[in-house]
PDB file of C-alpha atoms in Angstrom:
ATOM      1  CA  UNK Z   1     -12.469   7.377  15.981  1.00  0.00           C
ATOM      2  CA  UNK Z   2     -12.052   5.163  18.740  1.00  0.00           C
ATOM      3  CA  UNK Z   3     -12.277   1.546  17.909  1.00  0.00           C
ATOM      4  CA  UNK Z   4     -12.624  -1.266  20.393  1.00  0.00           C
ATOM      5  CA  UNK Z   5     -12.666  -5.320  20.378  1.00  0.00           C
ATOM      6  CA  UNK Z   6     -15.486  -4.761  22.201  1.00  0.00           C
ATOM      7  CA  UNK Z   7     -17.253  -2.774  19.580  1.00  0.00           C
ATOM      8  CA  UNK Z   8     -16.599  -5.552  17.070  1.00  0.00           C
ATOM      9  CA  UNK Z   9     -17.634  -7.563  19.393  1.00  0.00           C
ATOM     10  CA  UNK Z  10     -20.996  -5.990  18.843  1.00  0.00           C
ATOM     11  CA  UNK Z  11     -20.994  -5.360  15.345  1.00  0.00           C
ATOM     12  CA  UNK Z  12     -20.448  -9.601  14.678  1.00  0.00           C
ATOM     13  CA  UNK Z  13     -23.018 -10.512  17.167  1.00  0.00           C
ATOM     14  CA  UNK Z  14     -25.787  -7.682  15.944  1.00  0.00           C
ATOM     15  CA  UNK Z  15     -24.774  -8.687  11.872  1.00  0.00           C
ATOM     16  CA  UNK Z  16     -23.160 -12.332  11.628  1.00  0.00           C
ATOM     17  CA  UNK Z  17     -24.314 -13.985  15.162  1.00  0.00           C
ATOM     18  CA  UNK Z  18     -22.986 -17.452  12.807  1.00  0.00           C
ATOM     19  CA  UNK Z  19     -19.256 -16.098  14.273  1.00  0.00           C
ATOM     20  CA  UNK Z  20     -20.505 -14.516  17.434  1.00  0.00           C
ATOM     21  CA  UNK Z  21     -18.881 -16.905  19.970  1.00  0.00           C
ATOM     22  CA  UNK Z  22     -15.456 -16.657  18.052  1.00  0.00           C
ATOM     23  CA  UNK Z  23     -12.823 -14.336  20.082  1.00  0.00           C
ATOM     24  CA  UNK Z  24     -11.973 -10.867  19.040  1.00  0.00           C
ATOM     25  CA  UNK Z  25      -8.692  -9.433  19.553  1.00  0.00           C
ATOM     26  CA  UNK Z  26      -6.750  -6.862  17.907  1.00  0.00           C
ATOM     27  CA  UNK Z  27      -3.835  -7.751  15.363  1.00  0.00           C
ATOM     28  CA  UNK Z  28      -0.559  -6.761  16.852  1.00  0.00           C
ATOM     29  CA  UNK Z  29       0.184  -3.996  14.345  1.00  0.00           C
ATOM     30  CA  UNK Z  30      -3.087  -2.098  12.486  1.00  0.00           C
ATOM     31  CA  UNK Z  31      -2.779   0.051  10.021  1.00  0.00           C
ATOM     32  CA  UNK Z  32      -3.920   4.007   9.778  1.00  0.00           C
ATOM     33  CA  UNK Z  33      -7.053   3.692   7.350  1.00  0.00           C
ATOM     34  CA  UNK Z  34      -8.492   0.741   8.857  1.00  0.00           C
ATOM     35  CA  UNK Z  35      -8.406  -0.682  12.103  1.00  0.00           C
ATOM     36  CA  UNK Z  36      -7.995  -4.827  12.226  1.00  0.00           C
ATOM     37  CA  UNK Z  37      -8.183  -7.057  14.499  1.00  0.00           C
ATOM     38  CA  UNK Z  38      -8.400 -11.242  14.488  1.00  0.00           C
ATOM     39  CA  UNK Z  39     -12.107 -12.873  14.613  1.00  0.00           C
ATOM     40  CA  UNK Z  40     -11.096 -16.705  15.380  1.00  0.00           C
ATOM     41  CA  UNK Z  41      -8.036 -18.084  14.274  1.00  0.00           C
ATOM     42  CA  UNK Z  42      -9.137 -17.961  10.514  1.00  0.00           C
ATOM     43  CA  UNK Z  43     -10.550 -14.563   9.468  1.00  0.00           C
ATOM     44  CA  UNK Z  44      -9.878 -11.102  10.021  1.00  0.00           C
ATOM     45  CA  UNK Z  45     -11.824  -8.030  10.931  1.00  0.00           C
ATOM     46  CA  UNK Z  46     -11.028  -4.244   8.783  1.00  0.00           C
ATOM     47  CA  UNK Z  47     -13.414  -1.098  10.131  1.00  0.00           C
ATOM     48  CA  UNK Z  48     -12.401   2.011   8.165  1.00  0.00           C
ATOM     49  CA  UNK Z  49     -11.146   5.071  10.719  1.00  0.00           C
ATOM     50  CA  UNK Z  50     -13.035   7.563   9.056  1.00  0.00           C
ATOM     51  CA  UNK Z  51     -15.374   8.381   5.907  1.00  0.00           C
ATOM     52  CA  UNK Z  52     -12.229   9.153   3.707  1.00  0.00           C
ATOM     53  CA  UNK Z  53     -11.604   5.070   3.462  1.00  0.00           C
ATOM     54  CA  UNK Z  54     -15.423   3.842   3.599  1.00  0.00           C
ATOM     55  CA  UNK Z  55     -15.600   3.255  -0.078  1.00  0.00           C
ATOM     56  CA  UNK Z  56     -12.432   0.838   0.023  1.00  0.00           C
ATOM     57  CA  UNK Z  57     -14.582  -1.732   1.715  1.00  0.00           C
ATOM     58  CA  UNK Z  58     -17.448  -1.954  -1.145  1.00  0.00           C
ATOM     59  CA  UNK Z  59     -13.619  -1.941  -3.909  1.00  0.00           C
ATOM     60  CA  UNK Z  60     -12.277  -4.719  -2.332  1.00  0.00           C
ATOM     61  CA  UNK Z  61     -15.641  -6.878  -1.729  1.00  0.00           C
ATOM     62  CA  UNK Z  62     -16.015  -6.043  -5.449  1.00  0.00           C
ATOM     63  CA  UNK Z  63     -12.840  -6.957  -6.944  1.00  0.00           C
ATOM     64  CA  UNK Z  64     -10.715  -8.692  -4.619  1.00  0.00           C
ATOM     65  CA  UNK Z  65     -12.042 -12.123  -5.397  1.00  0.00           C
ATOM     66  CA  UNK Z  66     -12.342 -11.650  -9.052  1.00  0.00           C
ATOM     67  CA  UNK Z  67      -8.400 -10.943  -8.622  1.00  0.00           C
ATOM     68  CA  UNK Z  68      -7.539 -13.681  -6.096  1.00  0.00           C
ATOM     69  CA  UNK Z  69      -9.189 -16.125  -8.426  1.00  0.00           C
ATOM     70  CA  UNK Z  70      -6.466 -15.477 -11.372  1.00  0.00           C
ATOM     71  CA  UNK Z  71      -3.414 -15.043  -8.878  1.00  0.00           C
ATOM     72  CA  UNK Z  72      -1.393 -17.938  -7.501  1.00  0.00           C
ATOM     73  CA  UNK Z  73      -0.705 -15.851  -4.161  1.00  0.00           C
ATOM     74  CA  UNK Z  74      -2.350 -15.099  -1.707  1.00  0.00           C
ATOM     75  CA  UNK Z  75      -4.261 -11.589  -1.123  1.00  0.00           C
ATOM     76  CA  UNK Z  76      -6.828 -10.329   1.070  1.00  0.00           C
ATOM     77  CA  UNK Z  77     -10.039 -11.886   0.309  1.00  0.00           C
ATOM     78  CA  UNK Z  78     -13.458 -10.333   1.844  1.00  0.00           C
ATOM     79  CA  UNK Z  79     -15.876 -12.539   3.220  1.00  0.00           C
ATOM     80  CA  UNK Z  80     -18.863 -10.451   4.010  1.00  0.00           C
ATOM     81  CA  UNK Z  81     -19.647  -6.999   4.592  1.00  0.00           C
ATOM     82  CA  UNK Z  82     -20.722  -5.216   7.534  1.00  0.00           C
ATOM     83  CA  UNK Z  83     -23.799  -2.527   7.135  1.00  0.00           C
ATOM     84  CA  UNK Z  84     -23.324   1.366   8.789  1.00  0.00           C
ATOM     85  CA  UNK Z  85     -25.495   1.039  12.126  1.00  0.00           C
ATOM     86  CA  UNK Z  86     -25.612   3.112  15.515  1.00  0.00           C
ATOM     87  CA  UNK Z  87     -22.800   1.637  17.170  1.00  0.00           C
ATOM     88  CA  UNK Z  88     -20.672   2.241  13.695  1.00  0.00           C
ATOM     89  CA  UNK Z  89     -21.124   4.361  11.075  1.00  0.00           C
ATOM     90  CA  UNK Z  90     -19.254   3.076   8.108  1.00  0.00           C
ATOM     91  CA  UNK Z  91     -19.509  -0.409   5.887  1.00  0.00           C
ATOM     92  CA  UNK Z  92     -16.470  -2.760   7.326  1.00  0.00           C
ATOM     93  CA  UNK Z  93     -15.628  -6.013   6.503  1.00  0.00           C
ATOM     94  CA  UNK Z  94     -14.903  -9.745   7.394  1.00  0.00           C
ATOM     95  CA  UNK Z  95     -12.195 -11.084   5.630  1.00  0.00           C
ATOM     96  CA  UNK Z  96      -9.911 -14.586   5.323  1.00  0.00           C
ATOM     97  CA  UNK Z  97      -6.936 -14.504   7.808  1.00  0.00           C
ATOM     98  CA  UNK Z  98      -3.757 -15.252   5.591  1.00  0.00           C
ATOM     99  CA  UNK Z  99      -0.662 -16.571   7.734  1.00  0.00           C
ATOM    100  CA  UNK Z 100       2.246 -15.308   7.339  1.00  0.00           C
ATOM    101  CA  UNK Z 101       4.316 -12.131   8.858  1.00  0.00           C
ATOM    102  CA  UNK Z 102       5.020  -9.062   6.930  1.00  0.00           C
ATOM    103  CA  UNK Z 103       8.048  -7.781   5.710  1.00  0.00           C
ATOM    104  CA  UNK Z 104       7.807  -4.704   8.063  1.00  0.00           C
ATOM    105  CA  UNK Z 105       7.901  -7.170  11.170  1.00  0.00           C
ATOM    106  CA  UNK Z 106      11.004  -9.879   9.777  1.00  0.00           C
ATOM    107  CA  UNK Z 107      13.956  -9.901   7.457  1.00  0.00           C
ATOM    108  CA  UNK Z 108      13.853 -12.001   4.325  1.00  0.00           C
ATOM    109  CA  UNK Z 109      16.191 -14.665   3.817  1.00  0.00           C
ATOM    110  CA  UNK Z 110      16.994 -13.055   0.573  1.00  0.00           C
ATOM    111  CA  UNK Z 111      16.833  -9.309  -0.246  1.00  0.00           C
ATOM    112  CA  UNK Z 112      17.435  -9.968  -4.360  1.00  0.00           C
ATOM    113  CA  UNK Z 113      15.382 -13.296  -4.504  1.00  0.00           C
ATOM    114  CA  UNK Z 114      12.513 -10.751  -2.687  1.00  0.00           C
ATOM    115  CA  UNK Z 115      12.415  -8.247  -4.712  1.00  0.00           C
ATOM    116  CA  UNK Z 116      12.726 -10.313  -7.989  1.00  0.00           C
ATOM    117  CA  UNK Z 117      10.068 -12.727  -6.445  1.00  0.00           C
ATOM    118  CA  UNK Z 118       7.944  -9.392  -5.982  1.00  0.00           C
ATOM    119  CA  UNK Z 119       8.787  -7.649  -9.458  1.00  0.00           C
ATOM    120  CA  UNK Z 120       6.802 -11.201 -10.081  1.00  0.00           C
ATOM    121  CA  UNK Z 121       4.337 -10.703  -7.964  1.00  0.00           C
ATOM    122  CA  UNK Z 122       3.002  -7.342  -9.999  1.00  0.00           C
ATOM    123  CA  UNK Z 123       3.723  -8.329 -13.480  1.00  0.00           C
ATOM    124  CA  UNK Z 124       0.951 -11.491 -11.873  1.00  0.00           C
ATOM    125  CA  UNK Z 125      -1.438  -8.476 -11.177  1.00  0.00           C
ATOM    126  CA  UNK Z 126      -0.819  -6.533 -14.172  1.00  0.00           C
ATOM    127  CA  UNK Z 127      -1.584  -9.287 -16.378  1.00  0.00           C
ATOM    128  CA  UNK Z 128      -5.276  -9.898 -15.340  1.00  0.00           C
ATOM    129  CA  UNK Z 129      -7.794  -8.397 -17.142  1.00  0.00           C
ATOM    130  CA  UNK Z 130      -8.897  -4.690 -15.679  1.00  0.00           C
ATOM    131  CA  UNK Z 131     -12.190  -3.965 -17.651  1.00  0.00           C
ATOM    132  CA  UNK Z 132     -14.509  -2.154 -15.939  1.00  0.00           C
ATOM    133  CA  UNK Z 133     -12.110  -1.668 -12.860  1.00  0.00           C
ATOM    134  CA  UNK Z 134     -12.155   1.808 -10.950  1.00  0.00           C
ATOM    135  CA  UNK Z 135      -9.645   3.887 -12.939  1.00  0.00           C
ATOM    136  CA  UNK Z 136      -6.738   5.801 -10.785  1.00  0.00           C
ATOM    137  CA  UNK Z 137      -8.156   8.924  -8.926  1.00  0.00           C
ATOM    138  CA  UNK Z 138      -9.263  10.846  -5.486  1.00  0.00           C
ATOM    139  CA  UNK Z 139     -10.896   7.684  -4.522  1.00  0.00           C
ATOM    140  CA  UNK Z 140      -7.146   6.458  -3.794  1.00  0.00           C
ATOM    141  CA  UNK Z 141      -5.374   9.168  -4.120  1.00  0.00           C
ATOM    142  CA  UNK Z 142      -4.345   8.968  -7.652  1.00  0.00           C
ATOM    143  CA  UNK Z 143      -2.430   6.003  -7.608  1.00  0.00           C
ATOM    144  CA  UNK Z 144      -2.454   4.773 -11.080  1.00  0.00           C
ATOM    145  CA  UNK Z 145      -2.055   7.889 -12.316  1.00  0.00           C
ATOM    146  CA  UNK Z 146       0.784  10.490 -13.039  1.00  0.00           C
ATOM    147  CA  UNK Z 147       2.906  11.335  -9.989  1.00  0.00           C
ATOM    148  CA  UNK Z 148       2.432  15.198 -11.697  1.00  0.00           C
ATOM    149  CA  UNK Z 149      -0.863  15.272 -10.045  1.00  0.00           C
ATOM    150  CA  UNK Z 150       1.334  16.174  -6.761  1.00  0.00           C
ATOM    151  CA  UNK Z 151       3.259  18.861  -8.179  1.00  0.00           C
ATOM    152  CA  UNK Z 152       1.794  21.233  -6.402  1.00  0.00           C
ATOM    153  CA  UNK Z 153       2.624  19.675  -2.986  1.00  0.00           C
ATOM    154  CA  UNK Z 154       6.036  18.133  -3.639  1.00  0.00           C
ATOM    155  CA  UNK Z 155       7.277  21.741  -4.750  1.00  0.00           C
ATOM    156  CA  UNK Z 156       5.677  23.191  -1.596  1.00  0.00           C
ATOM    157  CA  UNK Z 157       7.941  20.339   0.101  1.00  0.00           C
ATOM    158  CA  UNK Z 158      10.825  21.291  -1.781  1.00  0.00           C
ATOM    159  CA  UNK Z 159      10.771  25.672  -0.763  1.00  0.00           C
ATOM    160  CA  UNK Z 160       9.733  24.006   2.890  1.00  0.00           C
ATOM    161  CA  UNK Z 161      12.973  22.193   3.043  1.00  0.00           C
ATOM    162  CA  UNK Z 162      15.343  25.046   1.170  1.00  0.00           C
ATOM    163  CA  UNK Z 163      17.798  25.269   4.301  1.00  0.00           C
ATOM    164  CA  UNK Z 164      18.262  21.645   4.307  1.00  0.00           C
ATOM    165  CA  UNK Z 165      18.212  19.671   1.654  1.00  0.00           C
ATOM    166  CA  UNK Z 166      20.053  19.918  -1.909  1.00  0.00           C
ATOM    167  CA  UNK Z 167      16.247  21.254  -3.504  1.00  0.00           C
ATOM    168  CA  UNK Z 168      18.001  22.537  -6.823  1.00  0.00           C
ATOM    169  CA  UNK Z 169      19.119  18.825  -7.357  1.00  0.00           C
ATOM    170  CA  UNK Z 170      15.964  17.482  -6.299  1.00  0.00           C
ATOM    171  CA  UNK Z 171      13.374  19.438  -8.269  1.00  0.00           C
ATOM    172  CA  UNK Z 172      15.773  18.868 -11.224  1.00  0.00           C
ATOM    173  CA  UNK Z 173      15.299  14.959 -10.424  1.00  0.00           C
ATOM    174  CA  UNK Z 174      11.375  15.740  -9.923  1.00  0.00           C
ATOM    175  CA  UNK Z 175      10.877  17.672 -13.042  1.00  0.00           C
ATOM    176  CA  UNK Z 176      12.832  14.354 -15.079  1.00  0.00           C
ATOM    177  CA  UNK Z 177      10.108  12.253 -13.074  1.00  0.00           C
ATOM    178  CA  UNK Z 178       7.357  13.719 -14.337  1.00  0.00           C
ATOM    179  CA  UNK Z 179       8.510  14.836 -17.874  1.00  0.00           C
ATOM    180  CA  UNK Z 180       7.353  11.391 -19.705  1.00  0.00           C
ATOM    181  CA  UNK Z 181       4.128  10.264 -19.298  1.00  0.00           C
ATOM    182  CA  UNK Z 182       2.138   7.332 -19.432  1.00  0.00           C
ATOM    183  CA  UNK Z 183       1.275   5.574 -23.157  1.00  0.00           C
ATOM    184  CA  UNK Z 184       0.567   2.136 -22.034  1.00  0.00           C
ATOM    185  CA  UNK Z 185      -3.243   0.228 -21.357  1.00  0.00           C
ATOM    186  CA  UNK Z 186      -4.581   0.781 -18.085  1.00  0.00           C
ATOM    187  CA  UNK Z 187      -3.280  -1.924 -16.125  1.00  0.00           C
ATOM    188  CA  UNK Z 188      -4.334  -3.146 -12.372  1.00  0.00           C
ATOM    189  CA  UNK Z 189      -2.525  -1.293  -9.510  1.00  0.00           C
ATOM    190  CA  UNK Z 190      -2.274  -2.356  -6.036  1.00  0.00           C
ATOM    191  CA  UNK Z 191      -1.220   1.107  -4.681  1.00  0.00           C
ATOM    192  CA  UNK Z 192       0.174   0.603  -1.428  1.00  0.00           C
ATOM    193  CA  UNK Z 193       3.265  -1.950  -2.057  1.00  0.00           C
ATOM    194  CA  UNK Z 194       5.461  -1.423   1.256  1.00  0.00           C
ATOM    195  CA  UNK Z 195       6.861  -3.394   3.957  1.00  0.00           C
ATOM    196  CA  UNK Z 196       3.725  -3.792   6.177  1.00  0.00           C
ATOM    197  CA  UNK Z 197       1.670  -5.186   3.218  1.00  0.00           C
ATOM    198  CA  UNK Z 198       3.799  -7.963   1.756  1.00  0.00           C
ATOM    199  CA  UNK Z 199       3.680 -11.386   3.580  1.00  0.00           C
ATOM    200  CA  UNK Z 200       6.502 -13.710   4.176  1.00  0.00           C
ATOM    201  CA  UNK Z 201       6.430 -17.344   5.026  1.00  0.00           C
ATOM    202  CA  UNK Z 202       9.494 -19.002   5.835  1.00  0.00           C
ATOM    203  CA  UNK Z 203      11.019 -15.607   5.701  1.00  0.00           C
ATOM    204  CA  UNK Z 204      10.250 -15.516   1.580  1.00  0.00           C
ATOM    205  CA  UNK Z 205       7.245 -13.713  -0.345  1.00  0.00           C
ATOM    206  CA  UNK Z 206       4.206 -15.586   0.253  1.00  0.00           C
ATOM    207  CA  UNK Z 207       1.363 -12.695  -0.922  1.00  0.00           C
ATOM    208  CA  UNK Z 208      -0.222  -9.294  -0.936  1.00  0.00           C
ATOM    209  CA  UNK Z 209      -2.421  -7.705   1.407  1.00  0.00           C
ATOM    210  CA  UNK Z 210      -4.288  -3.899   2.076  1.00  0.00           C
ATOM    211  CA  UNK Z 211      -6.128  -3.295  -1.477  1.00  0.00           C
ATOM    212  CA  UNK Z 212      -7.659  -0.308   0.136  1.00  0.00           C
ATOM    213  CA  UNK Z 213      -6.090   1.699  -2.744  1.00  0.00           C
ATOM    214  CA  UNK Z 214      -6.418  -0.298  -5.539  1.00  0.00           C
ATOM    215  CA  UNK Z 215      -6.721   1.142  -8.947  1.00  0.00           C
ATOM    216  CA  UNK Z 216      -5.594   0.784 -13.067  1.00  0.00           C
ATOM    217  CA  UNK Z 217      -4.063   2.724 -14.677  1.00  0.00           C
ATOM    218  CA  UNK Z 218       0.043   3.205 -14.779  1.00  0.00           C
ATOM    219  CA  UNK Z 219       1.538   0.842 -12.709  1.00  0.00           C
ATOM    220  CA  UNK Z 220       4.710   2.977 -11.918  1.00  0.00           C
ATOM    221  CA  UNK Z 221       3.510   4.020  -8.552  1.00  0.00           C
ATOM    222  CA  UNK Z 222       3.888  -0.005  -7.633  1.00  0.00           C
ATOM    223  CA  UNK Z 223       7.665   0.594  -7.506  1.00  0.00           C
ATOM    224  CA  UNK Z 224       8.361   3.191  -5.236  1.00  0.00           C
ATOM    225  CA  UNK Z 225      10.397   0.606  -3.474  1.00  0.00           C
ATOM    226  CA  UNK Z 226      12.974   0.107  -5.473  1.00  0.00           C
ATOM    227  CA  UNK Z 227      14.124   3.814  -3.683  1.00  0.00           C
ATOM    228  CA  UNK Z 228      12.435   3.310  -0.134  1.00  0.00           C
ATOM    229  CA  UNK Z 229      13.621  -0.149   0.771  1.00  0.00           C
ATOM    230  CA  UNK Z 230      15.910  -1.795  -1.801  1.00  0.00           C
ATOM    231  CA  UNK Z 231      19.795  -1.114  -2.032  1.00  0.00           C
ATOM    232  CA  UNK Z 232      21.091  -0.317  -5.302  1.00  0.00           C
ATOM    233  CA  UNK Z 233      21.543  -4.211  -6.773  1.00  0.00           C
ATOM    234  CA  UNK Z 234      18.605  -5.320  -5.252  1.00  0.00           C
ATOM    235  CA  UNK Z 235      16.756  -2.145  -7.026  1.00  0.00           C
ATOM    236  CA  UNK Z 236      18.477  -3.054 -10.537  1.00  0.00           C
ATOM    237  CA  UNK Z 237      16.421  -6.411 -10.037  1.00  0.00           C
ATOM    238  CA  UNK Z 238      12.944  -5.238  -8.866  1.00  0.00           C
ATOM    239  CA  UNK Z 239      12.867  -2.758 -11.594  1.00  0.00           C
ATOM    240  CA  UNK Z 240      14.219  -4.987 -14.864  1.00  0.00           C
ATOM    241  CA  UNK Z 241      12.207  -5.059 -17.677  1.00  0.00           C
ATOM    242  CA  UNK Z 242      10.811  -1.509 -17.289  1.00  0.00           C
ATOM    243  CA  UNK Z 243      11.319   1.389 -19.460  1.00  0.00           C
ATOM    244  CA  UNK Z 244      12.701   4.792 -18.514  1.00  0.00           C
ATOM    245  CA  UNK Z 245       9.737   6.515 -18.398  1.00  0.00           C
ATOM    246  CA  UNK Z 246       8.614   4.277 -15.966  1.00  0.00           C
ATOM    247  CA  UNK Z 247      11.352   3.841 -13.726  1.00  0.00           C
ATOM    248  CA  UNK Z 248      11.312   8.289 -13.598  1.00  0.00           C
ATOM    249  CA  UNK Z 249       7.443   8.139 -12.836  1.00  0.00           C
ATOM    250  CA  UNK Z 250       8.569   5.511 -10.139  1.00  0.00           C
ATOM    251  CA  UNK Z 251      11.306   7.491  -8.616  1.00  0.00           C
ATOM    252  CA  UNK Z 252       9.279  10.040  -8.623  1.00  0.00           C
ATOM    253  CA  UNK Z 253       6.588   8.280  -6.087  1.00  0.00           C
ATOM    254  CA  UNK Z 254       8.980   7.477  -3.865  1.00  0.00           C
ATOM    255  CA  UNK Z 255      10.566  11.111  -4.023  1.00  0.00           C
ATOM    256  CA  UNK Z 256       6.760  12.916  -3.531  1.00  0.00           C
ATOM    257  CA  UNK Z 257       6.331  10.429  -0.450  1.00  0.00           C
ATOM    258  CA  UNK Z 258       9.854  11.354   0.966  1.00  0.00           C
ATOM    259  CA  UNK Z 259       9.223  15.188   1.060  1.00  0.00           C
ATOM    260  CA  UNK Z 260       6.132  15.470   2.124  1.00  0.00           C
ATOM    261  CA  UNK Z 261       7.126  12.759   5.114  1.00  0.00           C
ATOM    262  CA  UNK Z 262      10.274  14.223   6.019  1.00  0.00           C
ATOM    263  CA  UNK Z 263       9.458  15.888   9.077  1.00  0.00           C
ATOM    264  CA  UNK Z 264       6.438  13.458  10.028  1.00  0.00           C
ATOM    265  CA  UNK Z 265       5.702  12.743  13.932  1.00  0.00           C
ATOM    266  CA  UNK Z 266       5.966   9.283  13.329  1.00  0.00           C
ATOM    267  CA  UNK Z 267      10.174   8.284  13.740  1.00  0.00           C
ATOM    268  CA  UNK Z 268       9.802   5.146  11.215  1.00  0.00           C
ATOM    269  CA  UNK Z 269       8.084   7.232   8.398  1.00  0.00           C
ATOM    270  CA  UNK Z 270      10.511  10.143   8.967  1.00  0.00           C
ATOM    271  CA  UNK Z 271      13.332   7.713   8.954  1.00  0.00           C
ATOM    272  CA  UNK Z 272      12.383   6.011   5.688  1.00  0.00           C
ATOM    273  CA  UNK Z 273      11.660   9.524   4.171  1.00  0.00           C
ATOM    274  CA  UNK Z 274      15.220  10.880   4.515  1.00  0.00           C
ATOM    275  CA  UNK Z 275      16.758   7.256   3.922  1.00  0.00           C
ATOM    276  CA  UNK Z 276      14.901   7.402   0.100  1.00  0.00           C
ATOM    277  CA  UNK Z 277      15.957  11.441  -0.309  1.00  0.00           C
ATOM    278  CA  UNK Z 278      19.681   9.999   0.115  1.00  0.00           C
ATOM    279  CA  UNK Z 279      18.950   7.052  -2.247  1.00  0.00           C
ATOM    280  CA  UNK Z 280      17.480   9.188  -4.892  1.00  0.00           C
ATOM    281  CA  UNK Z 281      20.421  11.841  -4.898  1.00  0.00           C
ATOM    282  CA  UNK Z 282      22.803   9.071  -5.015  1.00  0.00           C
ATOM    283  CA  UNK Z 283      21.218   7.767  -7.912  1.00  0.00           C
ATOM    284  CA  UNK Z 284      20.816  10.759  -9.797  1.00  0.00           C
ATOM    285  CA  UNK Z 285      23.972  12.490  -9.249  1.00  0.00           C
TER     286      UNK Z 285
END
């Protein structure tokens, strides 16, 4: 749906007239379940684009701050939540502007000291207590759980892709991702961990943003970019410390993503997907 600043405009001056006289504008780069855009120079405005990502809002209002509150980075914090009206149909939500820009939009200084500082970053997450948290499933789309619960589609992918790509080697490689499963506790999972939603400051992790998808269960899909951004040595960091079995179920995130994505109308996503298919059958031989 179509999405203005003047619709926000609305929506804070109908629901919170307290920040009615504060400028709206929209953030330079938004993202495809939620449209964003600046309120002031200090918070942040997310409306959902369509019904599919309503019930992130209600997550994150829920369980952000509880998080935030044991992390010493930075994440997405809600302030207050928006009601469904005429104007908009969905909950949306006002949330803390954290500076910084994301990895998408500059280099880091350092590509190892990254992706140890961000192999950091989600043991930080794991560690906090996930009792009562919303367990991996169709409300975001499984993450948390085992990357098997896209078999289905990623060996559609494969017979779509038979004139092109090595498939033999790669559903060889898919059927390894997928053969151990997951023993561990339920731990928390952030979900989406990719360029566009990890901040840098100074060109060096600052925090986390874009919970929409958050989850617990098996943390493996929080690595998919050891395959999808990091080279070889810089993976070997990011991934230290895990077992086997989770480094398969990881590879095997980023490998579901890839095929589905490789013919995708958007040049940066189709880009990355065929940059992680060579990756992966480097890797595996």
């Amino acid at each position: 749906m179509v999405i203005t600043a003047e619709l926000v405009q609305n929506l804070i001056a109908e629901q919170f007239p307290q920040w009615k006289d504060l400028p709206v504008r929209p953030v330079e780069k938004s993202g495809h379940d939620n449209r964003t855009f600046h309120l002031g120079d200090a918070m942040s405005v997310r409306l959902p684009s369509g019904k599919a990502y309503e019930a992130q809002v209600q997550k994150e209002s829920r369980w952000l701050p509880y998080l935030q509150a044991q992390l010493d980075y930075p994440i997405s914090a809600p302030l207050a939540v928006g009601r469904p009206c005429a104007q908009y149909p969905y909950f949306w939500s006002i949330n803390r502007w954290i500076e910084g820009c994301t990895l998408r939009d500059e280099a880091p200084a350092d590509r190892t000291a990254l992706a140890r500082a961000l192999a950091a970053a989600l043991k930080k997450l794991q560690q906090i207590d996930c009792t009562g948290g919303p367990a991996g499933g169709a409300h975001n789309f499984y993450r948390g759980c085992s990357p098997a619960v896209y078999e289905e589609e990623t060996r559609a992918a494969l017979d779509k892709l038979r004139e092109r790509l090595p498939v033999d080697r790669l559903a060889a490689v898919w059927d390894r991702c997928i053969a151990e499963p997951y023993t561990g506790g339920a731990v928390w999972v952030h979900g989406d961990v990719a360029p566009g939603n990890i901040l840098l400051r100074e060109r060096r992790f600052c925090g986390l943003i874009d919970f929409g998808i958050l989850g617990t269960g098996d943390p493996a899909c929080d690595y998919a970019m050891a395959w999808t951004y990091f080279s070889p040595a810089e993976r070997d960091v990011f991934l230290r410390g895990l077992d086997c079995g989770a480094v398969a179920r990881a590879r095997g995130w980023a490998l579901w993503k890839a095929l589905i994505t490789y013919d995708d109308s958007d040049a940066d996503f189709r880009e990355n997907a065929r940059h992680t298919v060579r990756e992966i059958l480097k890797e595996c031989g």
